[in-house]
Amino acid sequence: MRAEGVRFERVVKRFGQVVAVNRLTLHIQPGEFMVLVGPSGCGKTTALRLLAGLEEVTEGDIYIGERRVNDVSPRDRDIAMVFQNYALYPHMRVYDNIAFGLRLRELKGWLWQLTHWGEARAIRQRIDERVRQVAQMLEIESLLHRLPKELSGGQRQRVALARAIVRQPKVFLMDEPLSNLDAKLRDQTRAELKKLQERLGVTTVYVTHDQKEAMTLGTRIAVMKDGVLQQVGTPQEVYHQPANVFVATFIGTPPMNILSVPVVREGGQSAVQLGETRLPLPNNKPTSLPPTVLIGIRPQDIHAGNDAPTDALLSPPLTATVDVIEPQGDRNDVHLVVNGHRLIAQISARVPVQEGQALPIRLNLEHLHLFDPQTEQAIR
Ligand code: ATP
């Protein structure tokens, strides 16, 4: 299939007073799996609908490949969409559901078919081959004769995907297509979708509010808030180098701990003061810092007992009080209080902990993040 890139250039969408998408510039490479992620109301669905042509752009430009599509109708954009509420035609068998769009596009009216019966037959044959090929790819060949009501949720979802794939679009648009499935089926379908997208190599723009889904599916992910793009990068980049406090706390579970602490100078080095304990900052952090900073530490980078990796650069021990323990199987999410600050640590279940206990913890200083308290942007 032909892959084309997509570009949003300073795109604005207003609904009356509401700015749903605010100066969005985002370049999506041909064949890329781009996930738009953010909390409810952040503008991700609107961005997708603008790309689909279902909403009109207020300002800015959208390109599919080299073609500016602002004024191109949805049906001429060469895209295929799969939405959360994919509607299959209830009276049509699976085969016809998949073939319908192709027939509509490639076969003209009945009069033309009568007068061009040879050509029409060849087209029908080609459509039949495509439908069967895609059905095989999605393992729904045995369901082709069934009606939608005779399918499970997961099977219906595959039919909806098949219907999109069979059209061989330049771009797939997907808006929470897995959210109607139960957790197990969702995990399974997600993995299949990722494999399928890699195999087909079609540029895909996928919308979800679920950061875990974004991390597992995306080649890159674009994090949005209040209509504004916060950061775009690979899942690794967004997780390890969040651009600001919002991204840091939105991506990753449990969320990153953020604490406001004073900065102190120690010899030529900067440190932050957490209660009685001074945390020296590693050399890769800037030496000139505001008097107070926000530090960010992921629950996975707080260690107790001997659960720290041997090569980690650990802080001096801090004494924490265990407030609540949430068992997660091989690890516990432990809510702690350290000098009046509340923290969540993810600690190996091998380390014995009890509510109310004083627990010495160490932070992995290499994974400490710094943010400006005014702008909340990362300090690098
Ligand atoms: P969700 O995950 O809840 O679908 P979202 O991130 O996809 O949220 P959008 O649906 O894009 O968010 O909405 C962005 C903002 O634009 C919201 O404040 C929403 O209320 C507003 N909005 C969206 N569509 C319209 C519309 N047709 N008319 C007026 N306001 C709208």
Short mmCIF file of N, CA, C and O in Angstrom, two decimals, residues 73-121:
data_model
loop_
_atom_site.label_atom_id
_atom_site.label_comp_id
_atom_site.label_asym_id
_atom_site.label_seq_id
_atom_site.Cartn_x
_atom_site.Cartn_y
_atom_site.Cartn_z
N SER A 73 -12.92 17.16 0.16
CA SER A 73 -14.01 16.49 0.90
C SER A 73 -13.49 15.19 1.52
O SER A 73 -12.52 14.60 1.02
N PRO A 74 -14.14 14.73 2.62
CA PRO A 74 -13.66 13.53 3.32
C PRO A 74 -13.46 12.35 2.37
O PRO A 74 -12.46 11.65 2.45
N ARG A 75 -14.40 12.16 1.44
CA ARG A 75 -14.31 10.96 0.59
C ARG A 75 -13.17 11.03 -0.41
O ARG A 75 -12.76 10.01 -0.95
N ASP A 76 -12.65 12.23 -0.66
CA ASP A 76 -11.53 12.35 -1.60
C ASP A 76 -10.18 12.45 -0.91
O ASP A 76 -9.18 12.75 -1.54
N ARG A 77 -10.16 12.21 0.42
CA ARG A 77 -8.87 12.34 1.13
C ARG A 77 -8.08 11.03 1.16
O ARG A 77 -6.98 10.99 1.67
N ASP A 78 -8.71 9.95 0.72
CA ASP A 78 -8.03 8.66 0.68
C ASP A 78 -7.61 8.19 2.06
O ASP A 78 -6.47 7.78 2.31
N ILE A 79 -8.57 8.27 2.98
CA ILE A 79 -8.32 7.83 4.34
C ILE A 79 -9.37 6.78 4.70
O ILE A 79 -10.40 6.70 4.04
N ALA A 80 -9.09 5.99 5.72
CA ALA A 80 -10.10 5.06 6.22
C ALA A 80 -10.16 5.20 7.72
O ALA A 80 -9.12 5.38 8.37
N MET A 81 -11.36 5.15 8.25
CA MET A 81 -11.52 5.42 9.68
C MET A 81 -12.10 4.23 10.41
O MET A 81 -12.98 3.55 9.90
N VAL A 82 -11.59 4.02 11.63
CA VAL A 82 -12.22 3.04 12.53
C VAL A 82 -12.48 3.77 13.83
O VAL A 82 -11.56 4.30 14.45
N PHE A 83 -13.74 3.83 14.21
CA PHE A 83 -14.10 4.54 15.42
C PHE A 83 -14.52 3.57 16.50
O PHE A 83 -14.72 2.38 16.25
N GLN A 84 -14.70 4.13 17.69
CA GLN A 84 -15.15 3.35 18.84
C GLN A 84 -16.51 2.69 18.53
O GLN A 84 -16.71 1.52 18.78
N ASN A 85 -17.41 3.49 17.97
CA ASN A 85 -18.72 2.94 17.64
C ASN A 85 -18.80 2.65 16.15
O ASN A 85 -19.53 3.28 15.43
N TYR A 86 -17.95 1.71 15.73
CA TYR A 86 -17.94 1.32 14.32
C TYR A 86 -19.30 0.71 14.05
O TYR A 86 -19.77 -0.17 14.77
N ALA A 87 -20.00 1.21 13.06
CA ALA A 87 -21.32 0.67 12.77
C ALA A 87 -21.20 -0.26 11.58
O ALA A 87 -20.90 0.18 10.48
N LEU A 88 -21.41 -1.54 11.81
CA LEU A 88 -21.49 -2.47 10.68
C LEU A 88 -22.93 -2.41 10.19
O LEU A 88 -23.85 -2.14 10.96
N TYR A 89 -23.12 -2.69 8.91
CA TYR A 89 -24.49 -2.73 8.39
C TYR A 89 -25.15 -4.00 8.92
O TYR A 89 -24.69 -5.11 8.59
N PRO A 90 -26.20 -3.87 9.75
CA PRO A 90 -26.72 -5.04 10.47
C PRO A 90 -27.35 -6.10 9.54
O PRO A 90 -27.35 -7.27 9.86
N HIS A 91 -27.88 -5.64 8.38
CA HIS A 91 -28.58 -6.58 7.50
C HIS A 91 -27.64 -7.23 6.49
O HIS A 91 -28.06 -8.06 5.71
N MET A 92 -26.35 -6.81 6.51
CA MET A 92 -25.41 -7.38 5.53
C MET A 92 -24.51 -8.41 6.18
O MET A 92 -24.09 -8.22 7.33
N ARG A 93 -24.20 -9.44 5.44
CA ARG A 93 -23.25 -10.43 5.93
C ARG A 93 -21.86 -9.79 6.00
O ARG A 93 -21.63 -8.74 5.38
N VAL A 94 -20.97 -10.44 6.75
CA VAL A 94 -19.63 -9.90 6.95
C VAL A 94 -18.97 -9.62 5.60
O VAL A 94 -18.39 -8.54 5.38
N TYR A 95 -19.10 -10.57 4.68
CA TYR A 95 -18.49 -10.39 3.35
C TYR A 95 -18.94 -9.08 2.72
O TYR A 95 -18.13 -8.28 2.24
N ASP A 96 -20.24 -8.83 2.76
CA ASP A 96 -20.77 -7.64 2.09
C ASP A 96 -20.42 -6.36 2.84
O ASP A 96 -20.21 -5.32 2.24
N ASN A 97 -20.35 -6.48 4.18
CA ASN A 97 -19.89 -5.34 4.96
C ASN A 97 -18.51 -4.90 4.51
O ASN A 97 -18.22 -3.71 4.40
N ILE A 98 -17.64 -5.87 4.26
CA ILE A 98 -16.25 -5.55 3.88
C ILE A 98 -16.21 -5.05 2.42
O ILE A 98 -15.49 -4.11 2.10
N ALA A 99 -17.02 -5.69 1.58
CA ALA A 99 -16.94 -5.36 0.15
C ALA A 99 -17.69 -4.09 -0.23
O ALA A 99 -17.41 -3.48 -1.26
N PHE A 100 -18.62 -3.67 0.63
CA PHE A 100 -19.57 -2.61 0.28
C PHE A 100 -18.89 -1.33 -0.24
O PHE A 100 -19.21 -0.83 -1.31
N GLY A 101 -17.93 -0.84 0.54
CA GLY A 101 -17.26 0.42 0.19
C GLY A 101 -16.55 0.31 -1.16
O GLY A 101 -16.57 1.25 -1.97
N LEU A 102 -15.92 -0.83 -1.39
CA LEU A 102 -15.18 -1.03 -2.64
C LEU A 102 -16.14 -1.06 -3.83
O LEU A 102 -15.87 -0.46 -4.87
N ARG A 103 -17.26 -1.75 -3.65
CA ARG A 103 -18.25 -1.83 -4.75
C ARG A 103 -18.76 -0.44 -5.08
O ARG A 103 -18.88 -0.08 -6.24
N LEU A 104 -19.02 0.32 -4.01
CA LEU A 104 -19.55 1.66 -4.20
C LEU A 104 -18.56 2.52 -4.98
O LEU A 104 -18.94 3.32 -5.83
N ARG A 105 -17.29 2.33 -4.67
CA ARG A 105 -16.27 3.19 -5.27
C ARG A 105 -15.90 2.73 -6.68
O ARG A 105 -15.67 3.52 -7.57
N GLU A 106 -15.85 1.41 -6.87
CA GLU A 106 -15.28 0.91 -8.11
C GLU A 106 -16.30 0.48 -9.16
O GLU A 106 -15.99 0.43 -10.34
N LEU A 107 -17.52 0.16 -8.69
CA LEU A 107 -18.55 -0.23 -9.66
C LEU A 107 -19.51 0.93 -9.84
O LEU A 107 -20.00 1.48 -8.85
N LYS A 108 -19.77 1.29 -11.08
CA LYS A 108 -20.74 2.38 -11.27
C LYS A 108 -22.16 1.79 -11.25
O LYS A 108 -22.33 0.62 -10.90
N GLY A 109 -23.15 2.58 -11.61
CA GLY A 109 -24.57 2.17 -11.50
C GLY A 109 -24.93 0.91 -12.28
O GLY A 109 -24.14 0.41 -13.08
N TRP A 110 -26.13 0.40 -12.08
CA TRP A 110 -26.53 -0.88 -12.70
C TRP A 110 -26.57 -0.80 -14.22
O TRP A 110 -26.25 -1.75 -14.90
N LEU A 111 -26.90 0.41 -14.73
CA LEU A 111 -26.98 0.56 -16.19
C LEU A 111 -25.58 0.38 -16.80
O LEU A 111 -25.39 -0.32 -17.79
N TRP A 112 -24.62 1.02 -16.13
CA TRP A 112 -23.23 0.89 -16.58
C TRP A 112 -22.80 -0.58 -16.50
O TRP A 112 -22.17 -1.11 -17.41
N GLN A 113 -23.19 -1.24 -15.42
CA GLN A 113 -22.80 -2.64 -15.23
C GLN A 113 -23.39 -3.53 -16.32
O GLN A 113 -22.76 -4.48 -16.79
N LEU A 114 -24.63 -3.19 -16.74
CA LEU A 114 -25.28 -3.97 -17.81
C LEU A 114 -24.56 -3.80 -19.13
O LEU A 114 -24.33 -4.75 -19.87
N THR A 115 -24.18 -2.55 -19.38
CA THR A 115 -23.56 -2.26 -20.68
C THR A 115 -22.06 -2.60 -20.70
O THR A 115 -21.46 -2.70 -21.75
N HIS A 116 -21.47 -2.71 -19.53
CA HIS A 116 -20.03 -3.04 -19.43
C HIS A 116 -19.86 -4.31 -18.62
O HIS A 116 -19.06 -4.37 -17.69
N TRP A 117 -20.63 -5.34 -18.93
CA TRP A 117 -20.67 -6.50 -18.03
C TRP A 117 -19.30 -7.18 -17.89
O TRP A 117 -18.97 -7.68 -16.84
N GLY A 118 -18.50 -7.16 -18.94
CA GLY A 118 -17.17 -7.81 -18.87
C GLY A 118 -16.27 -7.10 -17.86
O GLY A 118 -15.69 -7.72 -16.98
N GLU A 119 -16.24 -5.79 -17.98
CA GLU A 119 -15.43 -4.97 -17.08
C GLU A 119 -15.92 -5.10 -15.64
O GLU A 119 -15.15 -5.25 -14.70
N ALA A 120 -17.28 -5.04 -15.50
CA ALA A 120 -17.88 -5.15 -14.16
C ALA A 120 -17.53 -6.49 -13.53
O ALA A 120 -17.23 -6.56 -12.33
N ARG A 121 -17.52 -7.54 -14.33
CA ARG A 121 -17.21 -8.87 -13.78
C ARG A 121 -15.76 -8.92 -13.28
O ARG A 121 -15.48 -9.44 -12.21
#
